[in-house]
Tab-separated table of C-alpha atoms and ligand atoms in Angstrom:
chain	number	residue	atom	x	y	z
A	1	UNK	CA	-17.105	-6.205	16.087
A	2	UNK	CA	-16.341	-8.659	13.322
A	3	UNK	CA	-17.795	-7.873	10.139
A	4	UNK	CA	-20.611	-10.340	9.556
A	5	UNK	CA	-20.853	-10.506	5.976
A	6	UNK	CA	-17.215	-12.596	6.091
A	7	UNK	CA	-15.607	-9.621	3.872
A	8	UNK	CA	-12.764	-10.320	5.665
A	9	UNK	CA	-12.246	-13.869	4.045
A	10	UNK	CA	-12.717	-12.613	0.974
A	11	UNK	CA	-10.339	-9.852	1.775
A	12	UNK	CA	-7.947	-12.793	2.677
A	13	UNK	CA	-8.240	-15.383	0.201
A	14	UNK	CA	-7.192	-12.215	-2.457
A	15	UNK	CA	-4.195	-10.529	-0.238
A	16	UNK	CA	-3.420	-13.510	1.565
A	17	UNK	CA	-3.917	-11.178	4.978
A	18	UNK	CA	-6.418	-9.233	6.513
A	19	UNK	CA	-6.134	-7.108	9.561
A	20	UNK	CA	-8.388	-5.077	11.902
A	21	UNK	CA	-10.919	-7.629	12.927
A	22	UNK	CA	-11.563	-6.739	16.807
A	23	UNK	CA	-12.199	-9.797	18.341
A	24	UNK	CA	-11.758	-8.644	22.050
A	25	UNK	CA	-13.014	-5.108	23.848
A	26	UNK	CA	-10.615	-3.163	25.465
A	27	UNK	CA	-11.857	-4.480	28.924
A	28	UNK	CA	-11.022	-8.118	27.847
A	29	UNK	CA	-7.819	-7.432	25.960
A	30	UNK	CA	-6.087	-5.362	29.628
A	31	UNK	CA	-7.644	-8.136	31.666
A	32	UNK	CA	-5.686	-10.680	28.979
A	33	UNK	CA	-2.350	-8.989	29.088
A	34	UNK	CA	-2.923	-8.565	32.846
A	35	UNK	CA	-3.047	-12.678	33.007
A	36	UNK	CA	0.050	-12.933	30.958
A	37	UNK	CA	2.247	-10.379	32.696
A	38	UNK	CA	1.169	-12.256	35.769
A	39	UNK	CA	2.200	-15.343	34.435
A	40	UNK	CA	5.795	-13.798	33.876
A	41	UNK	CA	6.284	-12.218	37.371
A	42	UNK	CA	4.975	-15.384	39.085
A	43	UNK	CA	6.357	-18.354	37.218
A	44	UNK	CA	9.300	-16.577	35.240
A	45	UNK	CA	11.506	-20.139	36.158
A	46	UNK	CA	8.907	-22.606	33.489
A	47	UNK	CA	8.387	-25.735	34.550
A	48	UNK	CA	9.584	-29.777	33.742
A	49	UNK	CA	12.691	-28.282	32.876
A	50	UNK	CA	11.826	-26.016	30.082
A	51	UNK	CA	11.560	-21.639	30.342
A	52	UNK	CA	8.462	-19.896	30.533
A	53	UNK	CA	10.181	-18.319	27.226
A	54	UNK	CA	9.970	-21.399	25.438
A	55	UNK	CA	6.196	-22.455	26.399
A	56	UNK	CA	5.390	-18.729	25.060
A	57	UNK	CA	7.347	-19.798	22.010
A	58	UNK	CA	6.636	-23.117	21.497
A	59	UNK	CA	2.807	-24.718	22.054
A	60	UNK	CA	2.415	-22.999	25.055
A	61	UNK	CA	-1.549	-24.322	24.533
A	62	UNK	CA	-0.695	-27.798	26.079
A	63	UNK	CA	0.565	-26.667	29.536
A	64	UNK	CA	-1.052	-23.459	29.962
A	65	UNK	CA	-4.808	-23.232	30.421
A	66	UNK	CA	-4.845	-19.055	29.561
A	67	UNK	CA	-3.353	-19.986	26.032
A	68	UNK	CA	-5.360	-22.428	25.153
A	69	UNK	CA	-8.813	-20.977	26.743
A	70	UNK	CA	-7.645	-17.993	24.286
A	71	UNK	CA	-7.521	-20.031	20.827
A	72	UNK	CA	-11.243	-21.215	21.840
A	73	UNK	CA	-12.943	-17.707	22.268
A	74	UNK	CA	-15.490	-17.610	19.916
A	75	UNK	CA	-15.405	-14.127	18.182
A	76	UNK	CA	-11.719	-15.880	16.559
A	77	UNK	CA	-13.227	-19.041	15.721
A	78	UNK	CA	-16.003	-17.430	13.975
A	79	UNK	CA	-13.418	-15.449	12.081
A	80	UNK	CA	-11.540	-18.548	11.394
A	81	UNK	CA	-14.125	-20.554	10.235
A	82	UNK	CA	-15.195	-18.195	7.939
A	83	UNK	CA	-11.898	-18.687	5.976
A	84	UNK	CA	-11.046	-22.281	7.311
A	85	UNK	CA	-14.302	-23.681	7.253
A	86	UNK	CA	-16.599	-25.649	10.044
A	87	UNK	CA	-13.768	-28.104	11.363
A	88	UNK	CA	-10.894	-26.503	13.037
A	89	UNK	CA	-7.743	-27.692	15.262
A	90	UNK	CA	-5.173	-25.748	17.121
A	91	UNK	CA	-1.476	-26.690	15.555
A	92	UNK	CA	0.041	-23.872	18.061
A	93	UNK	CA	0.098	-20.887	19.866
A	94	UNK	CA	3.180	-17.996	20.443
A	95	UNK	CA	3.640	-14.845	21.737
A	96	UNK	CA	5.730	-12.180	20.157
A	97	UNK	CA	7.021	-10.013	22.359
A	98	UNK	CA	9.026	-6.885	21.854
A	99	UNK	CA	9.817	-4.648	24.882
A	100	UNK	CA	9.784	-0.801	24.711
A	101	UNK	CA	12.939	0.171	22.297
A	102	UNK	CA	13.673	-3.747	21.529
A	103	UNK	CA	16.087	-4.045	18.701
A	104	UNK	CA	14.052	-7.605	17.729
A	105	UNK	CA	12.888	-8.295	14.185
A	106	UNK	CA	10.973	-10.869	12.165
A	107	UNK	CA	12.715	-11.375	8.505
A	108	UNK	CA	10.924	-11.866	5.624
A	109	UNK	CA	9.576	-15.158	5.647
A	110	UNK	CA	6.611	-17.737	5.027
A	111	UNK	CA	5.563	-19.155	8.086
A	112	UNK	CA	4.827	-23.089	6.628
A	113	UNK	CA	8.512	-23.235	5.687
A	114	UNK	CA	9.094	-25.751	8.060
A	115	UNK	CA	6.030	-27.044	9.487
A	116	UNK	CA	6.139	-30.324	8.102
A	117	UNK	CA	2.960	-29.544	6.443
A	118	UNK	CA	3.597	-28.945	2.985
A	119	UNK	CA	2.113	-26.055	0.963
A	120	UNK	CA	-1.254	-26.420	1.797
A	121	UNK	CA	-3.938	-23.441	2.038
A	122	UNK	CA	-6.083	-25.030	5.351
A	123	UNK	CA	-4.273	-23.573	7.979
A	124	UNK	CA	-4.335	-19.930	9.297
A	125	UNK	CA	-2.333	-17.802	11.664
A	126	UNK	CA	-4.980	-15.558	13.981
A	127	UNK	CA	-2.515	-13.080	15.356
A	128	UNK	CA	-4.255	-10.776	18.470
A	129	UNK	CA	-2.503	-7.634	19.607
A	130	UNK	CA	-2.403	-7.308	23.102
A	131	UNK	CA	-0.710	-3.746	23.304
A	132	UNK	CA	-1.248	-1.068	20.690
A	133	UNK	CA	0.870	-2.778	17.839
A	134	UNK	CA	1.080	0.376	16.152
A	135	UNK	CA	4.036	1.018	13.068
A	136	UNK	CA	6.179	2.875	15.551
A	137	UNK	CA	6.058	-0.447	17.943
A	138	UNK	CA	6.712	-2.617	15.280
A	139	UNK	CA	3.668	-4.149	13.672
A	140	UNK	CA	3.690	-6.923	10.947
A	141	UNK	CA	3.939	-6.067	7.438
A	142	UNK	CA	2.814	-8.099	4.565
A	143	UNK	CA	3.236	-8.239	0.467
A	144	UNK	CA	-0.299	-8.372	-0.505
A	145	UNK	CA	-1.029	-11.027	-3.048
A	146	UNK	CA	2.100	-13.582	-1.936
A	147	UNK	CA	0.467	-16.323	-0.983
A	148	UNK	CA	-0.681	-17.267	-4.377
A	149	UNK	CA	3.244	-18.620	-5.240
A	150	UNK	CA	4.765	-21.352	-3.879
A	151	UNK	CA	7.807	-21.817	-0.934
A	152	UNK	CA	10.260	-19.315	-1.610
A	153	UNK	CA	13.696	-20.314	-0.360
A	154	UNK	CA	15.179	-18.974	2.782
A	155	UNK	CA	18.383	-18.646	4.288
A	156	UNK	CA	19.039	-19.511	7.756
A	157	UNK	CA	21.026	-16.401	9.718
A	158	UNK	CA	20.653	-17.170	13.323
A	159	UNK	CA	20.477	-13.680	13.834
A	160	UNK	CA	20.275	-12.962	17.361
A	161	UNK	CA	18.401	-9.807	16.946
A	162	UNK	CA	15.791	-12.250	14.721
A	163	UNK	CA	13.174	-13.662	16.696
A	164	UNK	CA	12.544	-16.349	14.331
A	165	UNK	CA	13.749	-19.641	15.086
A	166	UNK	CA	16.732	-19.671	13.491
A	167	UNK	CA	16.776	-16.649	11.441
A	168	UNK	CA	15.006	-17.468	8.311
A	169	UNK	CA	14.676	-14.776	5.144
A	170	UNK	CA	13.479	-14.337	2.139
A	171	UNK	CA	15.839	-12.463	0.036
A	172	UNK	CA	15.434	-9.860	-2.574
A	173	UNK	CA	11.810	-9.049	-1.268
A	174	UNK	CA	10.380	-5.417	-3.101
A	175	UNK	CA	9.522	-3.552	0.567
A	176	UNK	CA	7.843	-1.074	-1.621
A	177	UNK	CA	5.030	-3.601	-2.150
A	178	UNK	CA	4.699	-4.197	1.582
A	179	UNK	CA	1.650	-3.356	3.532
A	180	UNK	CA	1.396	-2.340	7.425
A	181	UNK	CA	-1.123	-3.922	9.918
A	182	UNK	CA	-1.523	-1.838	12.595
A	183	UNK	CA	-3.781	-3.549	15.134
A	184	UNK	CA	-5.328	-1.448	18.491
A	185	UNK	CA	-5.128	-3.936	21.712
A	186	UNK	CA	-7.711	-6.759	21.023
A	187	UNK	CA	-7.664	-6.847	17.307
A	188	UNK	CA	-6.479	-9.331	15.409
A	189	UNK	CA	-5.161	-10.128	12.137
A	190	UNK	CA	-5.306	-13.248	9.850
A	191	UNK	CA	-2.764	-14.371	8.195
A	192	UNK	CA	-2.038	-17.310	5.409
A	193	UNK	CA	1.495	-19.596	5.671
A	194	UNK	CA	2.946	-18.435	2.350
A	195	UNK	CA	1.752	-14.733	2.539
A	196	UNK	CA	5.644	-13.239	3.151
A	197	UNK	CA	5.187	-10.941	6.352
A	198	UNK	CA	8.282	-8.927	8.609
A	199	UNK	CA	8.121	-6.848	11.104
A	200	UNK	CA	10.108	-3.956	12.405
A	201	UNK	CA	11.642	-2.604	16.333
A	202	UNK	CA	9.640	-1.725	18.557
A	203	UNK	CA	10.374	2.017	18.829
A	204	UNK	CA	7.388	2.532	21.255
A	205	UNK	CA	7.434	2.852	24.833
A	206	UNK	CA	5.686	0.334	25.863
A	207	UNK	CA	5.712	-3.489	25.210
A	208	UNK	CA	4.638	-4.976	22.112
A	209	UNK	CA	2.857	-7.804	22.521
A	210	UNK	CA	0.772	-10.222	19.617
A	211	UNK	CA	-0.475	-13.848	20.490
A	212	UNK	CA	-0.530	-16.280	17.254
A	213	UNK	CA	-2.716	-19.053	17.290
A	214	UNK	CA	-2.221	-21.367	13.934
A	215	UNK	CA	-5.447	-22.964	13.048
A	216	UNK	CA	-5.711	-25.618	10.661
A	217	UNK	CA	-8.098	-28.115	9.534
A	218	UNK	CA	-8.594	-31.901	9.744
A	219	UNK	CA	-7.445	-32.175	6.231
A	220	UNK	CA	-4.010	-30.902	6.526
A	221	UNK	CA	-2.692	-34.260	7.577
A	222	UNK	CA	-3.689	-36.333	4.576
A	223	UNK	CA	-0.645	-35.564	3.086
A	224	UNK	CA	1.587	-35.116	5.558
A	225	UNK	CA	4.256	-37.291	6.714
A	226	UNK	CA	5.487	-38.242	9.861
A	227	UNK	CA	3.123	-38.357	13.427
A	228	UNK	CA	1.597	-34.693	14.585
A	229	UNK	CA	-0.018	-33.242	17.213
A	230	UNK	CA	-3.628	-30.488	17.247
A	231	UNK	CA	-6.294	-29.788	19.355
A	232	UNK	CA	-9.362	-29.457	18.194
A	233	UNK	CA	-11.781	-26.293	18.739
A	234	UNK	CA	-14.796	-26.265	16.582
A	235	UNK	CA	-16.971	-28.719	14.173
A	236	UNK	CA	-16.045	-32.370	14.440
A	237	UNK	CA	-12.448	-33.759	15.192
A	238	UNK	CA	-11.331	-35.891	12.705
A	239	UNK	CA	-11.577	-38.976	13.008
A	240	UNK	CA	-7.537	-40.344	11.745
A	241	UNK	CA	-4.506	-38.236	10.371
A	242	UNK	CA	-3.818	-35.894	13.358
A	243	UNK	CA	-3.289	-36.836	17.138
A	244	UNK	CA	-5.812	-34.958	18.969
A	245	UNK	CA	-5.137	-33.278	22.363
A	246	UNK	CA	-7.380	-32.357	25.052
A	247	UNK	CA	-5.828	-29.260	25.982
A	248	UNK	CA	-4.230	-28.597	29.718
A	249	UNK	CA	-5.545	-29.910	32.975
A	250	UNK	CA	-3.629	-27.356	34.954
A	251	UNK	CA	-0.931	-25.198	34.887
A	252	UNK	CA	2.053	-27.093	33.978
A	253	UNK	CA	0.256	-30.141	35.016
A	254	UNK	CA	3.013	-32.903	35.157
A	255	UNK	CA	0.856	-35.529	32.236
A	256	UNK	CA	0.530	-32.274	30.335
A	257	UNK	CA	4.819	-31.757	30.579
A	258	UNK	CA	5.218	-35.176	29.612
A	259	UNK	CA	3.150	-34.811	26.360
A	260	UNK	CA	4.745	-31.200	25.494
A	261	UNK	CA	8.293	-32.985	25.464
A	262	UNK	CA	6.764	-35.662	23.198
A	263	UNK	CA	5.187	-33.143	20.820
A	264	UNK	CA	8.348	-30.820	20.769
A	265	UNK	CA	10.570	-34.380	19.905
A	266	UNK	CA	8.596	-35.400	17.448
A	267	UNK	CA	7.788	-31.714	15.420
A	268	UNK	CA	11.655	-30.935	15.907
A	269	UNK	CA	12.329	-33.208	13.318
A	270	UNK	CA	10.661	-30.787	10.842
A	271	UNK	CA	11.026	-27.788	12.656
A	272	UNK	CA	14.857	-27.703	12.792
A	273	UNK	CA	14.697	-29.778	9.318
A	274	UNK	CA	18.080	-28.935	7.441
A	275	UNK	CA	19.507	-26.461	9.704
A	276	UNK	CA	23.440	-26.265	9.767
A	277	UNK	CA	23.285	-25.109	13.889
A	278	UNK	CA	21.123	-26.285	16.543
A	279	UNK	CA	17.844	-24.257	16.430
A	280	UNK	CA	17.866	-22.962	20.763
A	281	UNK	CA	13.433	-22.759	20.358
A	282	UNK	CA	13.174	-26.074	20.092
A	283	UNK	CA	15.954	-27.413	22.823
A	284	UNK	CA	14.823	-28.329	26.060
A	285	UNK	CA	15.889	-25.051	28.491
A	286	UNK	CA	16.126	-22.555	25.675
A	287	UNK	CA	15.101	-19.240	27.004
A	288	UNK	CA	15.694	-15.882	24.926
B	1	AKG	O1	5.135	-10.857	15.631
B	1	AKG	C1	5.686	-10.705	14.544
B	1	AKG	O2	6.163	-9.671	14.189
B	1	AKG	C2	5.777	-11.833	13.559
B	1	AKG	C3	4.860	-12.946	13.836
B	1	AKG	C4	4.920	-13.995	12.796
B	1	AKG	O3	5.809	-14.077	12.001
B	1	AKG	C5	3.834	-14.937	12.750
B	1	AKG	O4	2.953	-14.897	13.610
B	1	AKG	O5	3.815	-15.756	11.828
C-alpha cells in the first residue's frame, strides 16, 4: 500500500511526479471499472442535454455520485494530503480513455495552462489507472524536474487525434529527458500542473483507462480572478474564495444539471481563454 513515510511527496516536490502509489486492490479497481463500463452501456445518451462523453470529460463529480465517491476514498486523500497538506477541495475529475489500438494522444503540455488559476504549486492531479496502463497501452510520460519553471507557451492544434481540449503543445520538448509511468490497475500517480507530461497510443488490446481527480487547496483562490467552483474532501472548507459544492444527490439529479451548466459557463471563460476555434469539451452536446 502507500508508502507511509510520505517518500512519495518528497519524490514529488523534486520531479514534479511520482507514480506507483497503489491506492486500490485489484478487487476494488475491476469492481470500479465494472461501475464505469456500466455507466456507458446504460446511460451512453448523458443527461440535461449534455453526452456522457462530456461529464467523463468535464466535472463529471457534480452529477455522478461514482466520480465523486472516488475523489473521497481515503488511501488518495492520504496521498494527497501528504503533498497538499490538511485542507483539500476537488477542482475536477476526467477520464482518459483510449480503446484497444486508439490512435489518441496527449501533447506535451502543462495542465494549469488554462485553469484560471495562475501558476500556483497547491493543486495536484491524482491520476488512477483503471486497466493496466502499461507503455505499450499508452501510459503518461513526464520530464522530471519541469515543474520548477514557469508556463511554457503552447500552441493550440485542434488535433483530432489529441485528446486535449483543443490541442495544446509544448514545442521543442527533449523526449530523451522523458520518463514513463507505468501504473498496474488501481495505482495511481501524482502529478503537479507545470510538470510537462504526454502520452502515447494505446497499442494494447484492451482499453486504457486513467481517472484524474485535480485536488487543490483553499488557498488557490486568493489570487485568482473571476467566480469558481470545488468541493471540498478533507480538513476544513474554507471559509471565502472558492464556491463550495456538496457533491451529487443522484445520478444526473436535475439541481445537480442545473449547477454543472453554471460551473461549465462560468470556467469556460478561462478554459477556452484565447482560443482562435470553439473548444467542442466545453460546448453543451460535445461528445468525442
Ligand atoms: O491520460 C493521459 O494520457 C493524460 C492525462 C493528463 O494530461 C492529465 O491528467 O493531466
Amino acid at each position: 500500500m502507500l508508502d507511509t513515510e510520505n517518500g512519495h511527496a518528497q519524490a514529488y516536490r523534486q520531479n514534479g511526479f511520482v507514480a506507483g502509489l497503489r491506492v486500490f486492490s485489484e478487487q476494488q479497481v475491476a469492481e470500479l471499472r465494472q461501475n464505469i463500463e456500466t455507466l456507458e452501456a446504460e446511460q451512453a445518451d448523458g443527461a440535461g442535454g449534455h453526452s456522457l462523453d462530456q461529464f467523463f470529460r468535464v466535472n463529471g463529480h457534480v452529477v455522478i455520485p461514482l466520480l465523486a465517491d472516488v475523489a473521497r476514498t481515503p488511501a488518495i486523500l492520504d496521498a494527497v494530503e501528504a503533498v497538499l497538506g490538511p485542507n483539500l477541495l476537488v477542482w475536477s475529475v476526467e477520464l482518459f480513455i483510449k480503446e484497444p489500438g486508439s490512435t489518441k494522444t496527449v501533447s506535451w503540455h502543462q495542465d494549469i495552462t488554462y485553469w484560471g488559476m495562475g501558476e500556483t504549486d497547491d493543486e495536484v492531479t491524482a491520476w488512477i489507472a483503471l486497466s493496466d496502463v502499461s507503455e505499450l497501452a499508452g501510459c503518461m510520460r513526464f520530464i522530471p524536474g519541469s515543474h520548477a519553471g514557469g508556463m511554457a507557451k503552447h500552441e493550440d492544434t485542434f488535433d483530432n487525434d489529441n485528446l486535449l481540449s483543443r490541442g495544446q503543445t509544448i514545442a521543442g520538448i527533449d523526449e530523451s529527458k522523458a520518463v514513463t509511468g507505468p501504473l498496474k490497475p488501481g495505482e495511481m500517480s501524482l502529478h503537479h500542473g507545470r510538470c510537462f507530461h504526454a502520452s502515447g497510443p494505446n497499442q494494447s488490446d484492451d482499453r486504457r483507462i486513467g481517472l484524474a481527480i485535480r485536488y487543490v487547496t483553499p488557498e488557490v483562490r486568493d489570487h485568482a480572478p473571476g467566480q469558481d467552483w470545488a468541493l471540498p474532501v478533507r480538513g476544513e472548507a474554507p471559509a471565502g474564495g472558492w464556491s463550495c459544492i456538496a457533491g451529487p444527490r443522484a445520478l444526473f439529479h436535475p439541481a445537480d444539471l442545473s449547477l454543472y451548466d453554471r460551473i461549465l459557463a462560468g470556467q469556460a471563460t478561462s478554459l477556452a481563454a484565447g482560443a482562435e476555434q470553439q473548444v467542442n469539451l466545453y460546448t453543451k452536446g460535445h461528445s468525442k
